[in-house]
Short mmCIF file of C-alpha atoms in Angstrom, two decimals:
data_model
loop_
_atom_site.label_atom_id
_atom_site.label_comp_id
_atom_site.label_asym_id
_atom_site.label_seq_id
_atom_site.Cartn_x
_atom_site.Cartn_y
_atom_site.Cartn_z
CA UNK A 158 -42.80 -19.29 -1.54
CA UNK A 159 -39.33 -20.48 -2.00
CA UNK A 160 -37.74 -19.43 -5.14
CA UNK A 161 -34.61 -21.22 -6.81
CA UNK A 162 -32.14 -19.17 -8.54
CA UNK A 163 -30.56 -20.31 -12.00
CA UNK A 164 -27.88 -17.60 -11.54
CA UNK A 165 -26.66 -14.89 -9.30
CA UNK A 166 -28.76 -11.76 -9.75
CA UNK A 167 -27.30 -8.17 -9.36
CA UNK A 168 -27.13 -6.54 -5.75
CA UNK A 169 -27.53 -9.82 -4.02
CA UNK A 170 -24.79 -11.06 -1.50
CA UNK A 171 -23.64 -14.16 -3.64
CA UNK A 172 -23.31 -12.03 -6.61
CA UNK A 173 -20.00 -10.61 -6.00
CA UNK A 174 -18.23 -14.03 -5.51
CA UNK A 175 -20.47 -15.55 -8.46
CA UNK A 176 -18.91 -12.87 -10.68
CA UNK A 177 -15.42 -13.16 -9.58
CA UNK A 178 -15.56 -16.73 -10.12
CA UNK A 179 -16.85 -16.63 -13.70
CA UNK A 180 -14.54 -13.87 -14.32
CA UNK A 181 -11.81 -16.05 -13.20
CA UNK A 182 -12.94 -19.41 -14.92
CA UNK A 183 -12.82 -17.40 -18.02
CA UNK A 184 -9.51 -15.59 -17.59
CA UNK A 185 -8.39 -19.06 -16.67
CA UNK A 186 -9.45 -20.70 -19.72
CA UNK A 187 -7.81 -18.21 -21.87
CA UNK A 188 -4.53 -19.23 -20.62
CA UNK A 189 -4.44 -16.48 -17.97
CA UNK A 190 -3.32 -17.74 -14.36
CA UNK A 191 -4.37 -15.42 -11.22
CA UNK A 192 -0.40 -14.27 -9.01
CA UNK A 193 -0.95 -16.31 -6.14
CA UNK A 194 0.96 -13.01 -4.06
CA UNK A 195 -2.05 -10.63 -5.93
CA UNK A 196 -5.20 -12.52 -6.52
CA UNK A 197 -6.75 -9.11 -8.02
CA UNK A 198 -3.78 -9.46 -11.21
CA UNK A 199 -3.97 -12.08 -13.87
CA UNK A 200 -0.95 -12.94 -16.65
CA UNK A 201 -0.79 -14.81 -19.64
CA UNK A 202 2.92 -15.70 -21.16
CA UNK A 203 3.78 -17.20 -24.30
CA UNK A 204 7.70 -16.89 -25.01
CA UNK A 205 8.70 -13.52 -25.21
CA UNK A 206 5.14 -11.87 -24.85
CA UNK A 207 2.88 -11.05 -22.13
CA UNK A 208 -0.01 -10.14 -21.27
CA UNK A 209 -0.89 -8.66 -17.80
CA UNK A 210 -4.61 -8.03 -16.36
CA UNK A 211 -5.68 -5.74 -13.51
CA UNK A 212 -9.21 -6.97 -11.95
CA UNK A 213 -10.84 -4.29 -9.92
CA UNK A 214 -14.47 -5.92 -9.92
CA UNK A 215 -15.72 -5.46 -13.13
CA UNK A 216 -12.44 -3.11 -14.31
CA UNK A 217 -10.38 -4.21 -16.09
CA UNK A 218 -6.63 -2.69 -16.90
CA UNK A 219 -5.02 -4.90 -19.66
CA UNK A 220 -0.79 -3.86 -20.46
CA UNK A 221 1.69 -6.06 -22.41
CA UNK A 222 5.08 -5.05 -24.89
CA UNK A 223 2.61 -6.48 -28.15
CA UNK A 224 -0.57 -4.18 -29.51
CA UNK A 225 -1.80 -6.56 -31.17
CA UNK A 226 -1.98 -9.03 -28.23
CA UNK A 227 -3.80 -6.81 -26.39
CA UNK A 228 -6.59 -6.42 -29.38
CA UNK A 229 -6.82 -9.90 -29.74
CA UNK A 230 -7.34 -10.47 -25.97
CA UNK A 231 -10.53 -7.41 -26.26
CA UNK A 232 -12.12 -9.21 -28.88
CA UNK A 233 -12.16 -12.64 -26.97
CA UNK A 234 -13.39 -10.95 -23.67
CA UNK A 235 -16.42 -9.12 -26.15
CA UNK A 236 -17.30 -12.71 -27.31
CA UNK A 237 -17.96 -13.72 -23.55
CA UNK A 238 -18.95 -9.70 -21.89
CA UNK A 239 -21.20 -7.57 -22.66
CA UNK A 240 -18.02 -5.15 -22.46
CA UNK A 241 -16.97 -1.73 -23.64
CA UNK A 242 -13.35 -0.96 -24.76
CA UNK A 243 -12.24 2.66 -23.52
CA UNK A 244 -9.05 2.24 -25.14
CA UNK A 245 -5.80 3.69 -23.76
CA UNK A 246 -6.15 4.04 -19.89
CA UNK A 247 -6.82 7.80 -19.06
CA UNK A 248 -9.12 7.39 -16.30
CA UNK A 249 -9.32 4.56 -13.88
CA UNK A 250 -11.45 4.67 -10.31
CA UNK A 251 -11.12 8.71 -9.78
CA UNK A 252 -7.17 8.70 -10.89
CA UNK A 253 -6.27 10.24 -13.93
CA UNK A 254 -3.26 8.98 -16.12
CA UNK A 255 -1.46 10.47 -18.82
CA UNK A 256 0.70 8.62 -21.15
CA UNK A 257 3.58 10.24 -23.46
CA UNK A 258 6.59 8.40 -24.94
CA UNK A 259 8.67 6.87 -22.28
CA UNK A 260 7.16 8.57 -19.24
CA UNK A 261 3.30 7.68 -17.18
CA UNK A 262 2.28 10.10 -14.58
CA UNK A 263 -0.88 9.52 -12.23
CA UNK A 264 -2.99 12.15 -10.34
CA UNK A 265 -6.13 13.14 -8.88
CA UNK A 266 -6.87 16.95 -10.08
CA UNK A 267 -10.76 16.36 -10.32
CA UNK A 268 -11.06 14.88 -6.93
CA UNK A 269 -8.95 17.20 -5.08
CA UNK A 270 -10.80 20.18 -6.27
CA UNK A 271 -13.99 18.35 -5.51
CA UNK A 272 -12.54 18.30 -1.92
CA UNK A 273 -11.44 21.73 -1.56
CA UNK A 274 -14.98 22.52 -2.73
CA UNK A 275 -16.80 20.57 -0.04
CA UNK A 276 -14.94 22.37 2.28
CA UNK A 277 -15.80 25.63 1.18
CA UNK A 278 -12.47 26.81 0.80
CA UNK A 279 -12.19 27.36 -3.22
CA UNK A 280 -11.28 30.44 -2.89
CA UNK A 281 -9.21 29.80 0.38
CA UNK A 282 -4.45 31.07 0.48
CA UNK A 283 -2.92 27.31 -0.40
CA UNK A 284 -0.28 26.74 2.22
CA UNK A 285 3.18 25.25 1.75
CA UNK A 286 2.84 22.40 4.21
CA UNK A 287 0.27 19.97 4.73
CA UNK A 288 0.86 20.29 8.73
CA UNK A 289 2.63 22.97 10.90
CA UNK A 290 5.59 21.84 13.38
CA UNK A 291 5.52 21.24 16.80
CA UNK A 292 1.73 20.39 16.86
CA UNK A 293 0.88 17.69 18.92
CA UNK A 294 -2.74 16.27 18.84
CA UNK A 295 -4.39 14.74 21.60
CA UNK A 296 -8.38 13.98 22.32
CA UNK A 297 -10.42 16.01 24.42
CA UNK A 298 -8.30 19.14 24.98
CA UNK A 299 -11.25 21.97 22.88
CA UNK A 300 -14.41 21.75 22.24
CA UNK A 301 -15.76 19.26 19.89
CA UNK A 302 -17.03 19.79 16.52
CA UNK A 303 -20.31 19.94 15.74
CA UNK A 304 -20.35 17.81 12.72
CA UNK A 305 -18.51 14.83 12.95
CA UNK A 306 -20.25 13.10 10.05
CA UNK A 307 -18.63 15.96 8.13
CA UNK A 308 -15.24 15.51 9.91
CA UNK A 309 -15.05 12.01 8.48
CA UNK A 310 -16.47 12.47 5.43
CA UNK A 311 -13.70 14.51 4.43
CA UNK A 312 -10.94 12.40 6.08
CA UNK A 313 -12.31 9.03 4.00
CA UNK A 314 -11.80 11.62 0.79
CA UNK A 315 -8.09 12.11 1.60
CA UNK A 316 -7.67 9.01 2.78
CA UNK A 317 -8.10 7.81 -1.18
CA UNK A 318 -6.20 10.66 -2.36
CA UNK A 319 -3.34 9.48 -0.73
CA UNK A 320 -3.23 7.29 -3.44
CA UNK A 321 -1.82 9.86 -5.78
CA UNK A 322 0.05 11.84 -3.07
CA UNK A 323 2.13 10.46 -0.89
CA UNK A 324 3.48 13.55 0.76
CA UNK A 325 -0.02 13.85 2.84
CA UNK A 326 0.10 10.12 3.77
CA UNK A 327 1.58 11.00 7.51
CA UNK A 328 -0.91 14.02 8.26
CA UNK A 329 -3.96 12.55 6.86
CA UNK A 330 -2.80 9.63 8.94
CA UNK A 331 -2.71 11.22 11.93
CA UNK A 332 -5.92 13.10 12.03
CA UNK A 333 -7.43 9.86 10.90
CA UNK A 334 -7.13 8.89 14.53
CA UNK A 335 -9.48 10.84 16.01
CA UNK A 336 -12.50 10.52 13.77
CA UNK A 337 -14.63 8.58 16.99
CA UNK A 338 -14.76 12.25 18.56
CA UNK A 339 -13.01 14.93 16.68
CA UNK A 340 -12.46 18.66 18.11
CA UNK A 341 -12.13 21.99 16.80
CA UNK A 342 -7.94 21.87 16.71
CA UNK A 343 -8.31 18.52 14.92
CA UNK A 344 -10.62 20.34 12.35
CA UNK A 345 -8.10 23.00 12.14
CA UNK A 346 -5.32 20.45 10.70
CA UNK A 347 -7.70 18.81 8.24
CA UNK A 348 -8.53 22.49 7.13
CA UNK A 349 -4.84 22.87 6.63
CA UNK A 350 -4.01 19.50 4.42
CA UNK A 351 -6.94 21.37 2.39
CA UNK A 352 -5.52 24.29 2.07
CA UNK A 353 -2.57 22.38 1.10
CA UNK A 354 -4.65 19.95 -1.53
CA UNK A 355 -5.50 23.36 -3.10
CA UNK A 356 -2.31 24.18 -3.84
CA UNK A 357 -0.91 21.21 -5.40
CA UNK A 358 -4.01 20.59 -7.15
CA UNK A 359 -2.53 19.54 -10.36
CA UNK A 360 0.38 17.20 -8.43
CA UNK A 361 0.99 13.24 -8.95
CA UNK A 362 3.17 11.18 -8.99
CA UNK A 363 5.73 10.42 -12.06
CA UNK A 364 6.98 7.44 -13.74
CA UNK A 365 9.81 6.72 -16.46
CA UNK A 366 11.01 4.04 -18.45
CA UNK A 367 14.55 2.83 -16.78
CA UNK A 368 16.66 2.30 -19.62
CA UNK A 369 19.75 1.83 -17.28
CA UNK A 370 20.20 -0.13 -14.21
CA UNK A 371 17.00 -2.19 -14.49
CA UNK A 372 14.59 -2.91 -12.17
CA UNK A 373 15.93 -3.10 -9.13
CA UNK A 374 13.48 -2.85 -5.61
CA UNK A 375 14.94 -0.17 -2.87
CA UNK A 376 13.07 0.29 0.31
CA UNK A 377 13.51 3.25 2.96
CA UNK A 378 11.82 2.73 6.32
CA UNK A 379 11.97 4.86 9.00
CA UNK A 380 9.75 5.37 12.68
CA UNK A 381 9.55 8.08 14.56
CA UNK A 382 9.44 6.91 19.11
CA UNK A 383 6.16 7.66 20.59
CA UNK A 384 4.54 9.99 18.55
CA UNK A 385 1.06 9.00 19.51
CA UNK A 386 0.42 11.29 22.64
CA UNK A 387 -2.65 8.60 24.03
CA UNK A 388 -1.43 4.88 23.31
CA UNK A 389 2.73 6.12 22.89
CA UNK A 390 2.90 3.89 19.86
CA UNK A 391 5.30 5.05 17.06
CA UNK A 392 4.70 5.77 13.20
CA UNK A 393 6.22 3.74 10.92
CA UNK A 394 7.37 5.36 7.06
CA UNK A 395 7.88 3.13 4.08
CA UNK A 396 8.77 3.60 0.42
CA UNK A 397 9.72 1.29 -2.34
CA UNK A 398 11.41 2.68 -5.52
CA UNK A 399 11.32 -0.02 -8.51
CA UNK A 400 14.40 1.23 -10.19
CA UNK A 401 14.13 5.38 -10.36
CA UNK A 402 10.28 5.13 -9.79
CA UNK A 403 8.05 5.46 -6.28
CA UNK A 404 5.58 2.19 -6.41
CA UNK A 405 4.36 2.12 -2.88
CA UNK A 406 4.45 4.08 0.24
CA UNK A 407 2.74 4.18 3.52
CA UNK A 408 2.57 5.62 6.63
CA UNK A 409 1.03 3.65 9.60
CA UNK A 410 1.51 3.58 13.46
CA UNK A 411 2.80 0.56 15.50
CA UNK A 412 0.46 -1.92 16.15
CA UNK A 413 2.97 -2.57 19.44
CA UNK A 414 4.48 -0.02 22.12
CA UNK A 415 8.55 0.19 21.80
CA UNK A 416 10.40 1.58 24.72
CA UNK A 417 13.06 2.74 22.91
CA UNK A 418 14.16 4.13 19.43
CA UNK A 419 16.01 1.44 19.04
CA UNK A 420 13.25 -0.98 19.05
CA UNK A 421 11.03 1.29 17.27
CA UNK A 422 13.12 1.76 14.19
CA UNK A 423 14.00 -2.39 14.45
CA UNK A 424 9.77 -3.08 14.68
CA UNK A 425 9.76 -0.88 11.58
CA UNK A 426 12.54 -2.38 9.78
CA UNK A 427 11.00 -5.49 10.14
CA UNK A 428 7.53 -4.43 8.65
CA UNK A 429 9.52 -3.14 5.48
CA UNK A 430 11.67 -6.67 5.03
CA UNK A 431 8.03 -8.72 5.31
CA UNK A 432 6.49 -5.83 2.44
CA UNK A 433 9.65 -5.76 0.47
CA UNK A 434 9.46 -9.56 0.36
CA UNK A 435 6.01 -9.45 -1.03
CA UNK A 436 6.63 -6.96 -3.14
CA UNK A 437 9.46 -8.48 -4.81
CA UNK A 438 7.80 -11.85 -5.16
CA UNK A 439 5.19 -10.30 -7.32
CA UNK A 440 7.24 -8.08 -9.26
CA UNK A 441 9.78 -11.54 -9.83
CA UNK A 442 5.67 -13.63 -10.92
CA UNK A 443 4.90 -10.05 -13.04
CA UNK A 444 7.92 -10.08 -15.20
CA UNK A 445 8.52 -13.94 -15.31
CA UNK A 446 11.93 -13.89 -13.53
CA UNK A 447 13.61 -15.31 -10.29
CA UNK A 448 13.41 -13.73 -7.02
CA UNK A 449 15.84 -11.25 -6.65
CA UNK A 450 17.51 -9.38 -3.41
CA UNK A 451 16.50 -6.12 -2.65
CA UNK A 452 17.85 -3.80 -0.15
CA UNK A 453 16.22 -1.66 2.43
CA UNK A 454 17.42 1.10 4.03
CA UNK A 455 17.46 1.85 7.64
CA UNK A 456 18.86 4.86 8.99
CA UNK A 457 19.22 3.78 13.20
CA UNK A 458 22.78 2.05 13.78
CA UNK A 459 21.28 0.23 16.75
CA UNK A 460 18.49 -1.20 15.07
CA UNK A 461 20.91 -2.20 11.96
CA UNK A 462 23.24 -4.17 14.55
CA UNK A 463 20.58 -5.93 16.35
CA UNK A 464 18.99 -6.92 12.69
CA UNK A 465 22.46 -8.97 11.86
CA UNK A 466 21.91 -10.99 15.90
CA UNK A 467 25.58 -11.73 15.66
CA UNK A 468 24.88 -12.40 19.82
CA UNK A 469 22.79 -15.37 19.38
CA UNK A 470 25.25 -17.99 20.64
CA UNK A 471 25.50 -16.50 24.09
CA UNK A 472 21.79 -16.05 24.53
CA UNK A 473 21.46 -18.03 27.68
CA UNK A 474 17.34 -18.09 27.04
CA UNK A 475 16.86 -19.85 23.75
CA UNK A 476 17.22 -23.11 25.69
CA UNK A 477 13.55 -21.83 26.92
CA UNK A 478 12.20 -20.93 23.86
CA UNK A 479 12.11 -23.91 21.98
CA UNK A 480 13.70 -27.48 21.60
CA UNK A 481 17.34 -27.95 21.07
CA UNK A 482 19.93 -30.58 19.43
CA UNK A 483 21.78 -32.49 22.21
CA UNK A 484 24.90 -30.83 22.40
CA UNK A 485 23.57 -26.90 22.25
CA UNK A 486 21.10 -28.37 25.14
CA UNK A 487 23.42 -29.52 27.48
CA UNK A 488 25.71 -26.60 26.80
CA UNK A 489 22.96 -23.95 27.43
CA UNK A 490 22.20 -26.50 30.82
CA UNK A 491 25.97 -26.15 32.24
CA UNK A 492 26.17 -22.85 31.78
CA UNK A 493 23.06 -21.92 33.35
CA UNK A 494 24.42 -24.34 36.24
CA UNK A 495 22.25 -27.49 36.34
CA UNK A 496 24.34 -29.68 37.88
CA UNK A 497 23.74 -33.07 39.12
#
């Protein structure tokens, strides 16, 4: 028998795209229009007021300056859901939120503890560090552990907590690497960002309402040269503060090999201009305002002069690289001595 369907049914594989397109015909027709540098963020501006709408599926976070805006918005989305209002965000995909006057902070108590407990180490002496110095992981070196379901279980679980805590991003990272075939001294280091989870159970990150300076994007990025013992790739470290307030961070390796710090830091720096761009394109669509410059910070002199390529009219090779105005191509041709 060959059935036709009138509509997508739950748990099917057209569903998910049926709902996000009815979710975003709707939001559409309200006067909502998707951030074409976001898809998963919607906002709606009328003059002074906005509305802004976070789509995670079926979640929904709705923020704007006017109450009442919001309310109104809730009751139109109950004419057209079946929908539930949970009023002010406290909870939202395993990351808890707390709002006073002038100040938001974000963390993850309930699923760190539910971590620590998997791990049997409740009752376990918190450490001060996620990660000793001077270790250096490589595969194959011990024996392997026994339970390597278990090894990356846990690592997907910090993995997400690094959502709230950015000061495990490297470590977790790192050990994230060798989840094909882990050992026991990679098992050791997990145990430790554990330990470390247990300790800072309650931490998060914090954010305030900028009253001077405005909103301003600052990036740092930074890379480390060769860190990765097997492949000799380096890490790359990113943060962007809008104004006084952390809004992104991550720690990744080098999808390249550098053969020198120079080039490391400058394959870095260049990862943090592309983010930074994004990021400040959506931030300018969010808040209804021009692009804006921001700066980014890059602590390797080297990389910083070869960034500003003040060399590029004596670089003898662009003539083979790609095609040239007359007089810069026979230039380039004298002077790497084509004569007739």
């Amino acid at each position: 028998m060959v059935l036709k369907l009138n509509k997508a049914l739950y748990g099917l594989k057209q569903a998910p795209r049926a709902w996000n397109a009815k979710l975003d015909y709707e939001l559409c027709r309200l006067g909502f229009r998707r951030c074409e540098d976001e898809h998963a963020v919607y906002r709606r501006r009328k003059g002074d007021s906005f509305l802004i709408a976070g789509v995670y599926v079926d979640d929904l976070i709705i923020c704007g300056p006017d109450k009442t805006k919001i309310i109104n918005f809730k009751q139109q989305m109950m004419k057209l859901f079946s929908m539930s209002d949970l009023g002010l965000l406290s909870y939202y995909l395993g990351i808890e939120v707390q709002q006073k006057n002038g100040e938001i902070t974000i963390c993850q108590s309930a699923y760190a503890t539910k971590i620590v407990h998997q791990c049997g180490l409740s009752r376990c002496n918190p450490t001060n560090t996620p990660m000793e110095l001077r270790v250096r992981l490589v595969s194959g070196t011990a024996d392997k552990v026994l339970d390597g379901t278990r090894y990356r279980s846990v690592i997907g679980s910090l993995r997400y907590l690094v959502n709230t805590k950015p000061d495990i991003a490297f470590v977790v990272g790192l050990v994230s690497r060798f989840m094909e075939s882990p050992n026991s001294e990679h098992w050791a280091v997990v145990k430790r960002i554990v330990r470390y989870v247990s300790g800072t159970i309650d931490y998060g990150c914090k954010f305030t309402k900028e009253v001077e300076g405005g909103l301003n994007l600052l990036g740092y990025r930074d890379s480390d040269h060769g860190g990765d013992l097997i492949k000799r790739r380096s890490t790359n470290g990113l943060t962007f503060f809008l104004g006084r307030n952390l809004v992104t961070w991550s720690s990744q390796k080098q999808k390249v090999v550098t053969l020198s710090t120079c080039e490391a830091e400058y394959v870095a720096a260049c990862g943090g201009a592309c983010q930074g761009v994004w990021l400040n394109r959506l931030i300018a669509d969010l808040m209804g305002r021009e692009v804006q410059k921001f700066r980014l910070l890059v602590d390797n002199k080297s990389a910083i002069e070869l960034s500003k390529n003040l060399r590029t009219k004596n670089q003898l090779a662009d003539i083979l690289t790609k095609a040239l105005p007359r007089i810069r191509f026979v230039e380039l041709q004298q002077r790497l001595g084509i004569i007739s």
